[in-house]
Amino acid sequence: MKVAFATLGCRVNQYESEAMAEKFIREGYKVVDFNEVADVYVINTCTVTNMGDKKSRQIIGRARRLNETAVIAVVGCYSQVAPKEVSTIEGVDVVLGTRNKGEIVYWVNRAKEERKQIVKVNEVMKNHSFEELNIEEYQDKTRAFLKIQDGCNRFCSYCLIPYARGGVCSKEPKKVLEEINKLSSHGFKEIILSGIHTASYGVDLEGNVTLVDILESIEEIPGIERVRIGSIDPTFFTEDVIDRMSRLKKLCHHFHLSLQSGCDETLKRMNRRYTIEQYESIVNALRETFKDVSITTDIIVGFPGETEKEFESTYEFLNRIKLSKMHVFKFSPRKGTKAAEMKDQVDGNIKEERSNKVIELNRMNEKAFIKKFLDEEVKVLYEQETYEGSNEYEGYTENYIKVISLYKNNGIIGNIVKTKIVSCEEEFALGQIIQ
Ligand code: SF4
């Protein structure tokens, strides 16, 4: 029996697809590419933008064309918020919500046996328990994602995630550490702690446990040399948190702090809970504490009501604080959110123009950041050969600069190797291995 996965959206979805794949493997399935003929197709959907819905529908159609008799299971955020809509798409056999992914093999088998559609979508707004969906065997042997938290209580006005994934629920610290120990014994050197709103880790648990407590405990785990935090809310960084983090040896100095806009009025409409002044002082504090820090961000341009003046404030702010990388998104209204109902939606051409302007700024900032490390010695965790037979290997520094270096064989994959940065390109650096 063969199963194929298509995963849309964020890192958490990728993690959950790997965990579901393992469940199928344990039942004797072989995981194949999504373009191959399979007996089961799993589409792990996203609903952050309407694009996610549209793409999900196209993929479902593709799976059906590949094998008319396959079982097609649609899981994740789109099926959670619109189970009826998903169940009416032609050819869908199983519809599971965000908190039912662990039961996937069971429901696929039931649909196969009973030859009828199964829709199993639990209510997420009332369910506050963390669904344990662990990965025992990772394909990639260098960095491991670990989902430690799910859900969000923030309700930003453009986002459907709190409706799709429910409120904050966290994995028990004991289980987090057990899993990291297991990953270490499998040879992983780097762990990426991720979640939907990772900064909220622990708010639902007893004993006031926080993300920093987890980071401190990881210091004691042998074998793990690096810990990276996935995207994190800027308000997480209080003085105390930065102080405690400054003593950690394994923490990667790379923080992805979603800014979204550099204008207070726009931030207010977005229901983000910080001002640009607060954001800037967090960036400054991080830069003072961690000299080599890389701070990356997400920006939404063309949010409803974003005037030329508001966009200019954002641009000036970004030009002043010069972050090392920005992911730029053009606002796309998501049905069911407050932002979709707001008046003064911005014209598509204006969004395009603003997006191009920020992308251009990002090009300059990113290169300037990498250039700071020219001729410096850095440590790179090499992950793979750039292409087969090239003898060029790529990996990341602690502060997330992609480095490509020549080496005689693949013995460096999975190892942290001293490397000198010899040249800087737009999005990566060329390195020379130091023997
Ligand atoms: S913080 Fe805002 S954008 Fe992020 S998941 Fe929560 S509601 Fe969505």
PDB file of C-alpha atoms in Angstrom, residues 182-431:
ATOM      1  CA  LYS A 182      15.269  10.721  21.748  1.00  0.00           C
ATOM      2  CA  LEU A 183      16.210  13.057  18.886  1.00  0.00           C
ATOM      3  CA  SER A 184      19.682  13.460  20.349  1.00  0.00           C
ATOM      4  CA  SER A 185      20.150   9.683  20.501  1.00  0.00           C
ATOM      5  CA  HIS A 186      19.161   9.562  16.815  1.00  0.00           C
ATOM      6  CA  GLY A 187      22.074  11.883  16.023  1.00  0.00           C
ATOM      7  CA  PHE A 188      20.327  15.227  15.682  1.00  0.00           C
ATOM      8  CA  LYS A 189      22.432  18.230  16.576  1.00  0.00           C
ATOM      9  CA  GLU A 190      19.904  20.998  16.095  1.00  0.00           C
ATOM     10  CA  ILE A 191      16.350  21.289  17.376  1.00  0.00           C
ATOM     11  CA  ILE A 192      13.868  23.861  16.176  1.00  0.00           C
ATOM     12  CA  LEU A 193      11.141  24.513  18.708  1.00  0.00           C
ATOM     13  CA  SER A 194       8.020  25.529  16.900  1.00  0.00           C
ATOM     14  CA  GLY A 195       4.358  26.154  17.394  1.00  0.00           C
ATOM     15  CA  ILE A 196       1.552  28.373  16.221  1.00  0.00           C
ATOM     16  CA  HIS A 197       2.180  31.010  18.896  1.00  0.00           C
ATOM     17  CA  THR A 198       5.332  29.680  20.538  1.00  0.00           C
ATOM     18  CA  ALA A 199       5.636  32.661  22.879  1.00  0.00           C
ATOM     19  CA  SER A 200       2.492  31.449  24.663  1.00  0.00           C
ATOM     20  CA  TYR A 201       4.100  28.123  25.534  1.00  0.00           C
ATOM     21  CA  GLY A 202       3.024  27.068  29.019  1.00  0.00           C
ATOM     22  CA  VAL A 203       0.213  29.563  29.672  1.00  0.00           C
ATOM     23  CA  ASP A 204      -2.215  26.649  29.809  1.00  0.00           C
ATOM     24  CA  LEU A 205      -0.002  24.444  31.993  1.00  0.00           C
ATOM     25  CA  GLU A 206       0.297  24.353  35.752  1.00  0.00           C
ATOM     26  CA  GLY A 207       3.433  25.642  37.439  1.00  0.00           C
ATOM     27  CA  ASN A 208       4.118  28.792  35.376  1.00  0.00           C
ATOM     28  CA  VAL A 209       6.426  26.962  33.014  1.00  0.00           C
ATOM     29  CA  THR A 210       7.667  29.066  30.078  1.00  0.00           C
ATOM     30  CA  LEU A 211       9.649  28.639  26.893  1.00  0.00           C
ATOM     31  CA  VAL A 212      12.775  29.920  28.653  1.00  0.00           C
ATOM     32  CA  ASP A 213      12.479  27.109  31.224  1.00  0.00           C
ATOM     33  CA  ILE A 214      12.459  24.613  28.364  1.00  0.00           C
ATOM     34  CA  LEU A 215      15.474  26.285  26.742  1.00  0.00           C
ATOM     35  CA  GLU A 216      17.366  26.132  30.030  1.00  0.00           C
ATOM     36  CA  SER A 217      16.609  22.423  30.440  1.00  0.00           C
ATOM     37  CA  ILE A 218      17.829  21.673  26.908  1.00  0.00           C
ATOM     38  CA  GLU A 219      21.263  23.032  27.889  1.00  0.00           C
ATOM     39  CA  GLU A 220      21.682  19.848  29.942  1.00  0.00           C
ATOM     40  CA  ILE A 221      20.864  17.422  27.119  1.00  0.00           C
ATOM     41  CA  PRO A 222      24.066  15.934  25.654  1.00  0.00           C
ATOM     42  CA  GLY A 223      24.379  15.700  21.874  1.00  0.00           C
ATOM     43  CA  ILE A 224      22.131  18.655  21.112  1.00  0.00           C
ATOM     44  CA  GLU A 225      24.394  21.521  20.120  1.00  0.00           C
ATOM     45  CA  ARG A 226      21.917  24.055  18.811  1.00  0.00           C
ATOM     46  CA  VAL A 227      18.393  25.132  19.673  1.00  0.00           C
ATOM     47  CA  ARG A 228      16.497  27.449  17.409  1.00  0.00           C
ATOM     48  CA  ILE A 229      13.144  29.054  18.159  1.00  0.00           C
ATOM     49  CA  GLY A 230      10.657  29.290  15.312  1.00  0.00           C
ATOM     50  CA  SER A 231       8.699  32.474  14.678  1.00  0.00           C
ATOM     51  CA  ILE A 232       8.049  34.281  17.930  1.00  0.00           C
ATOM     52  CA  ASP A 233       5.887  37.167  19.089  1.00  0.00           C
ATOM     53  CA  PRO A 234       8.077  40.218  19.795  1.00  0.00           C
ATOM     54  CA  THR A 235       6.352  40.838  23.135  1.00  0.00           C
ATOM     55  CA  PHE A 236       7.914  37.614  24.418  1.00  0.00           C
ATOM     56  CA  PHE A 237      11.238  39.403  24.922  1.00  0.00           C
ATOM     57  CA  THR A 238      11.102  41.098  28.311  1.00  0.00           C
ATOM     58  CA  GLU A 239      14.290  42.266  30.030  1.00  0.00           C
ATOM     59  CA  ASP A 240      14.263  39.183  32.236  1.00  0.00           C
ATOM     60  CA  VAL A 241      13.779  36.819  29.282  1.00  0.00           C
ATOM     61  CA  ILE A 242      16.686  38.385  27.360  1.00  0.00           C
ATOM     62  CA  ASP A 243      18.867  38.240  30.453  1.00  0.00           C
ATOM     63  CA  ARG A 244      18.160  34.539  31.019  1.00  0.00           C
ATOM     64  CA  MET A 245      18.630  33.781  27.331  1.00  0.00           C
ATOM     65  CA  SER A 246      21.991  35.551  27.255  1.00  0.00           C
ATOM     66  CA  ARG A 247      23.359  32.777  29.488  1.00  0.00           C
ATOM     67  CA  LEU A 248      22.343  29.951  27.165  1.00  0.00           C
ATOM     68  CA  LYS A 249      25.135  28.366  25.153  1.00  0.00           C
ATOM     69  CA  LYS A 250      23.031  26.356  22.728  1.00  0.00           C
ATOM     70  CA  LEU A 251      20.517  28.994  21.747  1.00  0.00           C
ATOM     71  CA  CYS A 252      20.885  30.140  18.130  1.00  0.00           C
ATOM     72  CA  HIS A 253      21.072  33.885  17.786  1.00  0.00           C
ATOM     73  CA  HIS A 254      18.381  34.021  15.176  1.00  0.00           C
ATOM     74  CA  PHE A 255      14.942  35.346  16.047  1.00  0.00           C
ATOM     75  CA  HIS A 256      12.007  35.660  13.702  1.00  0.00           C
ATOM     76  CA  LEU A 257       9.881  38.460  15.158  1.00  0.00           C
ATOM     77  CA  SER A 258       6.768  39.032  13.100  1.00  0.00           C
ATOM     78  CA  LEU A 259       6.338  42.775  12.721  1.00  0.00           C
ATOM     79  CA  GLN A 260       3.618  42.874   9.989  1.00  0.00           C
ATOM     80  CA  SER A 261       3.607  46.675   9.772  1.00  0.00           C
ATOM     81  CA  GLY A 262       5.878  49.536  10.775  1.00  0.00           C
ATOM     82  CA  CYS A 263       2.993  51.928  11.418  1.00  0.00           C
ATOM     83  CA  ASP A 264       1.102  52.081  14.733  1.00  0.00           C
ATOM     84  CA  GLU A 265      -2.283  52.880  13.152  1.00  0.00           C
ATOM     85  CA  THR A 266      -2.049  49.855  10.856  1.00  0.00           C
ATOM     86  CA  LEU A 267      -0.882  47.669  13.745  1.00  0.00           C
ATOM     87  CA  LYS A 268      -3.911  48.735  15.742  1.00  0.00           C
ATOM     88  CA  ARG A 269      -6.286  47.732  12.952  1.00  0.00           C
ATOM     89  CA  MET A 270      -4.424  44.432  12.709  1.00  0.00           C
ATOM     90  CA  ASN A 271      -5.003  43.951  16.449  1.00  0.00           C
ATOM     91  CA  ARG A 272      -1.279  43.423  17.014  1.00  0.00           C
ATOM     92  CA  ARG A 273      -0.338  44.125  20.597  1.00  0.00           C
ATOM     93  CA  TYR A 274       2.800  46.242  20.368  1.00  0.00           C
ATOM     94  CA  THR A 275       3.858  49.608  19.028  1.00  0.00           C
ATOM     95  CA  ILE A 276       6.765  50.203  16.698  1.00  0.00           C
ATOM     96  CA  GLU A 277       8.595  51.902  19.549  1.00  0.00           C
ATOM     97  CA  GLN A 278       8.329  48.725  21.638  1.00  0.00           C
ATOM     98  CA  TYR A 279       9.392  46.598  18.683  1.00  0.00           C
ATOM     99  CA  GLU A 280      12.429  48.772  18.048  1.00  0.00           C
ATOM    100  CA  SER A 281      13.539  48.686  21.654  1.00  0.00           C
ATOM    101  CA  ILE A 282      13.301  44.857  21.644  1.00  0.00           C
ATOM    102  CA  VAL A 283      15.398  44.745  18.456  1.00  0.00           C
ATOM    103  CA  ASN A 284      17.974  47.065  20.059  1.00  0.00           C
ATOM    104  CA  ALA A 285      18.098  45.025  23.257  1.00  0.00           C
ATOM    105  CA  LEU A 286      18.619  41.801  21.291  1.00  0.00           C
ATOM    106  CA  ARG A 287      21.343  43.426  19.197  1.00  0.00           C
ATOM    107  CA  GLU A 288      23.132  44.663  22.291  1.00  0.00           C
ATOM    108  CA  THR A 289      22.979  41.279  23.986  1.00  0.00           C
ATOM    109  CA  PHE A 290      23.748  39.020  21.039  1.00  0.00           C
ATOM    110  CA  LYS A 291      26.348  40.752  18.868  1.00  0.00           C
ATOM    111  CA  ASP A 292      25.921  38.464  15.838  1.00  0.00           C
ATOM    112  CA  VAL A 293      22.125  38.262  16.076  1.00  0.00           C
ATOM    113  CA  SER A 294      19.985  37.909  12.984  1.00  0.00           C
ATOM    114  CA  ILE A 295      16.471  39.297  13.285  1.00  0.00           C
ATOM    115  CA  THR A 296      14.055  38.373  10.546  1.00  0.00           C
ATOM    116  CA  THR A 297      10.416  39.269  10.080  1.00  0.00           C
ATOM    117  CA  ASP A 298       7.153  39.102   8.139  1.00  0.00           C
ATOM    118  CA  ILE A 299       5.526  42.167   6.601  1.00  0.00           C
ATOM    119  CA  ILE A 300       2.004  42.513   5.224  1.00  0.00           C
ATOM    120  CA  VAL A 301       1.568  45.310   2.688  1.00  0.00           C
ATOM    121  CA  GLY A 302      -1.775  46.678   1.523  1.00  0.00           C
ATOM    122  CA  PHE A 303      -3.678  45.969   4.733  1.00  0.00           C
ATOM    123  CA  PRO A 304      -7.187  47.555   4.564  1.00  0.00           C
ATOM    124  CA  GLY A 305      -6.960  51.304   5.092  1.00  0.00           C
ATOM    125  CA  GLU A 306      -3.176  51.421   4.560  1.00  0.00           C
ATOM    126  CA  THR A 307      -2.747  54.898   3.089  1.00  0.00           C
ATOM    127  CA  GLU A 308       0.311  56.101   1.219  1.00  0.00           C
ATOM    128  CA  LYS A 309       1.377  57.858   4.411  1.00  0.00           C
ATOM    129  CA  GLU A 310       0.995  54.720   6.515  1.00  0.00           C
ATOM    130  CA  PHE A 311       2.981  52.691   4.019  1.00  0.00           C
ATOM    131  CA  GLU A 312       5.692  55.375   3.997  1.00  0.00           C
ATOM    132  CA  SER A 313       5.963  55.105   7.803  1.00  0.00           C
ATOM    133  CA  THR A 314       6.369  51.356   7.472  1.00  0.00           C
ATOM    134  CA  TYR A 315       9.016  51.772   4.792  1.00  0.00           C
ATOM    135  CA  GLU A 316      10.945  54.369   6.793  1.00  0.00           C
ATOM    136  CA  PHE A 317      10.799  52.176   9.887  1.00  0.00           C
ATOM    137  CA  LEU A 318      12.094  49.141   7.980  1.00  0.00           C
ATOM    138  CA  ASN A 319      14.804  51.234   6.379  1.00  0.00           C
ATOM    139  CA  ARG A 320      15.884  52.438   9.802  1.00  0.00           C
ATOM    140  CA  ILE A 321      15.968  49.155  11.702  1.00  0.00           C
ATOM    141  CA  LYS A 322      17.441  47.125   8.787  1.00  0.00           C
ATOM    142  CA  LEU A 323      16.421  43.583   9.642  1.00  0.00           C
ATOM    143  CA  SER A 324      18.434  40.751   8.119  1.00  0.00           C
ATOM    144  CA  LYS A 325      15.535  39.241   6.165  1.00  0.00           C
ATOM    145  CA  MET A 326      11.902  40.133   5.510  1.00  0.00           C
ATOM    146  CA  HIS A 327       9.198  37.918   4.091  1.00  0.00           C
ATOM    147  CA  VAL A 328       6.740  40.181   2.318  1.00  0.00           C
ATOM    148  CA  PHE A 329       3.063  39.307   1.875  1.00  0.00           C
ATOM    149  CA  LYS A 330       0.417  41.227  -0.012  1.00  0.00           C
ATOM    150  CA  PHE A 331      -2.703  41.355   2.133  1.00  0.00           C
ATOM    151  CA  SER A 332      -5.287  38.868   0.978  1.00  0.00           C
ATOM    152  CA  PRO A 333      -8.689  38.970   2.721  1.00  0.00           C
ATOM    153  CA  ARG A 334      -9.660  35.774   4.468  1.00  0.00           C
ATOM    154  CA  LYS A 335     -13.385  35.140   4.654  1.00  0.00           C
ATOM    155  CA  GLY A 336     -14.544  35.063   8.264  1.00  0.00           C
ATOM    156  CA  THR A 337     -11.968  37.549   9.585  1.00  0.00           C
ATOM    157  CA  LYS A 338     -12.574  41.148  10.652  1.00  0.00           C
ATOM    158  CA  ALA A 339     -10.037  42.443   8.137  1.00  0.00           C
ATOM    159  CA  ALA A 340     -11.991  40.946   5.242  1.00  0.00           C
ATOM    160  CA  GLU A 341     -14.977  43.099   6.245  1.00  0.00           C
ATOM    161  CA  MET A 342     -12.985  46.314   6.667  1.00  0.00           C
ATOM    162  CA  LYS A 343     -13.631  49.159   4.306  1.00  0.00           C
ATOM    163  CA  ASP A 344     -10.874  50.773   2.221  1.00  0.00           C
ATOM    164  CA  GLN A 345      -9.455  47.566   0.810  1.00  0.00           C
ATOM    165  CA  VAL A 346      -6.272  48.443  -1.084  1.00  0.00           C
ATOM    166  CA  ASP A 347      -6.088  48.123  -4.858  1.00  0.00           C
ATOM    167  CA  GLY A 348      -4.084  45.142  -6.180  1.00  0.00           C
ATOM    168  CA  ASN A 349      -1.667  47.292  -8.222  1.00  0.00           C
ATOM    169  CA  ILE A 350      -0.827  49.400  -5.186  1.00  0.00           C
ATOM    170  CA  LYS A 351      -0.181  46.261  -3.148  1.00  0.00           C
ATOM    171  CA  GLU A 352       2.126  45.024  -5.893  1.00  0.00           C
ATOM    172  CA  GLU A 353       4.062  48.311  -5.942  1.00  0.00           C
ATOM    173  CA  ARG A 354       4.443  48.387  -2.157  1.00  0.00           C
ATOM    174  CA  SER A 355       5.468  44.759  -2.055  1.00  0.00           C
ATOM    175  CA  ASN A 356       8.156  45.341  -4.717  1.00  0.00           C
ATOM    176  CA  LYS A 357       9.507  48.301  -2.777  1.00  0.00           C
ATOM    177  CA  VAL A 358       9.900  46.295   0.424  1.00  0.00           C
ATOM    178  CA  ILE A 359      11.354  43.316  -1.477  1.00  0.00           C
ATOM    179  CA  GLU A 360      13.979  45.634  -2.990  1.00  0.00           C
ATOM    180  CA  LEU A 361      14.840  47.003   0.443  1.00  0.00           C
ATOM    181  CA  ASN A 362      15.109  43.453   1.723  1.00  0.00           C
ATOM    182  CA  ARG A 363      17.606  42.557  -1.026  1.00  0.00           C
ATOM    183  CA  MET A 364      19.927  45.324   0.111  1.00  0.00           C
ATOM    184  CA  ASN A 365      19.507  44.621   3.820  1.00  0.00           C
ATOM    185  CA  GLU A 366      20.003  40.900   3.460  1.00  0.00           C
ATOM    186  CA  LYS A 367      23.217  41.273   1.496  1.00  0.00           C
ATOM    187  CA  ALA A 368      24.500  43.945   3.895  1.00  0.00           C
ATOM    188  CA  PHE A 369      23.853  41.619   6.828  1.00  0.00           C
ATOM    189  CA  ILE A 370      25.715  38.696   5.235  1.00  0.00           C
ATOM    190  CA  LYS A 371      28.604  41.031   4.329  1.00  0.00           C
ATOM    191  CA  LYS A 372      29.233  41.784   7.984  1.00  0.00           C
ATOM    192  CA  PHE A 373      30.614  38.263   8.274  1.00  0.00           C
ATOM    193  CA  LEU A 374      32.980  38.399   5.290  1.00  0.00           C
ATOM    194  CA  ASP A 375      36.387  36.912   6.246  1.00  0.00           C
ATOM    195  CA  GLU A 376      34.940  35.805   9.583  1.00  0.00           C
ATOM    196  CA  GLU A 377      35.079  32.298  10.957  1.00  0.00           C
ATOM    197  CA  VAL A 378      31.626  30.822  11.524  1.00  0.00           C
ATOM    198  CA  LYS A 379      30.206  27.415  12.428  1.00  0.00           C
ATOM    199  CA  VAL A 380      28.035  25.769   9.801  1.00  0.00           C
ATOM    200  CA  LEU A 381      25.799  22.744  10.249  1.00  0.00           C
ATOM    201  CA  TYR A 382      26.008  21.167   6.786  1.00  0.00           C
ATOM    202  CA  GLU A 383      22.762  19.584   5.660  1.00  0.00           C
ATOM    203  CA  GLN A 384      23.112  18.418   2.077  1.00  0.00           C
ATOM    204  CA  GLU A 385      25.026  18.475  -1.191  1.00  0.00           C
ATOM    205  CA  THR A 386      23.739  21.358  -3.332  1.00  0.00           C
ATOM    206  CA  TYR A 387      23.163  18.860  -6.160  1.00  0.00           C
ATOM    207  CA  GLU A 388      24.443  15.352  -6.676  1.00  0.00           C
ATOM    208  CA  GLY A 389      28.095  15.165  -7.659  1.00  0.00           C
ATOM    209  CA  SER A 390      28.747  18.884  -7.133  1.00  0.00           C
ATOM    210  CA  ASN A 391      30.997  18.379  -4.086  1.00  0.00           C
ATOM    211  CA  GLU A 392      29.441  21.566  -2.790  1.00  0.00           C
ATOM    212  CA  TYR A 393      27.660  21.373   0.536  1.00  0.00           C
ATOM    213  CA  GLU A 394      25.161  23.750   2.062  1.00  0.00           C
ATOM    214  CA  GLY A 395      24.150  24.465   5.600  1.00  0.00           C
ATOM    215  CA  TYR A 396      23.337  27.221   8.055  1.00  0.00           C
ATOM    216  CA  THR A 397      25.240  29.211  10.624  1.00  0.00           C
ATOM    217  CA  GLU A 398      23.787  29.728  14.081  1.00  0.00           C
ATOM    218  CA  ASN A 399      22.419  33.066  12.964  1.00  0.00           C
ATOM    219  CA  TYR A 400      20.864  31.486   9.907  1.00  0.00           C
ATOM    220  CA  ILE A 401      23.142  32.531   7.070  1.00  0.00           C
ATOM    221  CA  LYS A 402      23.083  29.949   4.330  1.00  0.00           C
ATOM    222  CA  VAL A 403      26.649  28.935   3.454  1.00  0.00           C
ATOM    223  CA  ILE A 404      27.833  26.849   0.502  1.00  0.00           C
ATOM    224  CA  SER A 405      31.315  25.296   0.658  1.00  0.00           C
ATOM    225  CA  LEU A 406      33.370  22.899  -1.441  1.00  0.00           C
ATOM    226  CA  TYR A 407      34.434  19.661   0.211  1.00  0.00           C
ATOM    227  CA  LYS A 408      35.933  16.390  -0.971  1.00  0.00           C
ATOM    228  CA  ASN A 409      33.189  14.104   0.292  1.00  0.00           C
ATOM    229  CA  ASN A 410      29.844  14.038   2.066  1.00  0.00           C
ATOM    230  CA  GLY A 411      31.434  13.331   5.463  1.00  0.00           C
ATOM    231  CA  ILE A 412      30.537  16.821   6.585  1.00  0.00           C
ATOM    232  CA  ILE A 413      26.776  16.312   6.293  1.00  0.00           C
ATOM    233  CA  GLY A 414      25.227  16.396   9.744  1.00  0.00           C
ATOM    234  CA  ASN A 415      28.294  17.995  11.315  1.00  0.00           C
ATOM    235  CA  ILE A 416      28.991  21.460  12.625  1.00  0.00           C
ATOM    236  CA  VAL A 417      32.143  22.582  10.834  1.00  0.00           C
ATOM    237  CA  LYS A 418      34.326  25.701  11.195  1.00  0.00           C
ATOM    238  CA  THR A 419      34.109  27.671   7.982  1.00  0.00           C
ATOM    239  CA  LYS A 420      35.494  30.958   6.733  1.00  0.00           C
ATOM    240  CA  ILE A 421      33.125  33.207   4.793  1.00  0.00           C
ATOM    241  CA  VAL A 422      34.964  34.116   1.575  1.00  0.00           C
ATOM    242  CA  SER A 423      32.276  35.738  -0.538  1.00  0.00           C
ATOM    243  CA  CYS A 424      28.763  37.150  -0.125  1.00  0.00           C
ATOM    244  CA  GLU A 425      25.956  36.708  -2.578  1.00  0.00           C
ATOM    245  CA  GLU A 426      22.422  38.091  -2.317  1.00  0.00           C
ATOM    246  CA  GLU A 427      20.852  35.321  -0.249  1.00  0.00           C
ATOM    247  CA  PHE A 428      23.811  33.183   0.798  1.00  0.00           C
ATOM    248  CA  ALA A 429      27.547  33.171   1.390  1.00  0.00           C
ATOM    249  CA  LEU A 430      30.356  31.073  -0.027  1.00  0.00           C
ATOM    250  CA  GLY A 431      32.560  29.444   2.558  1.00  0.00           C
TER     251      GLY A 431
END
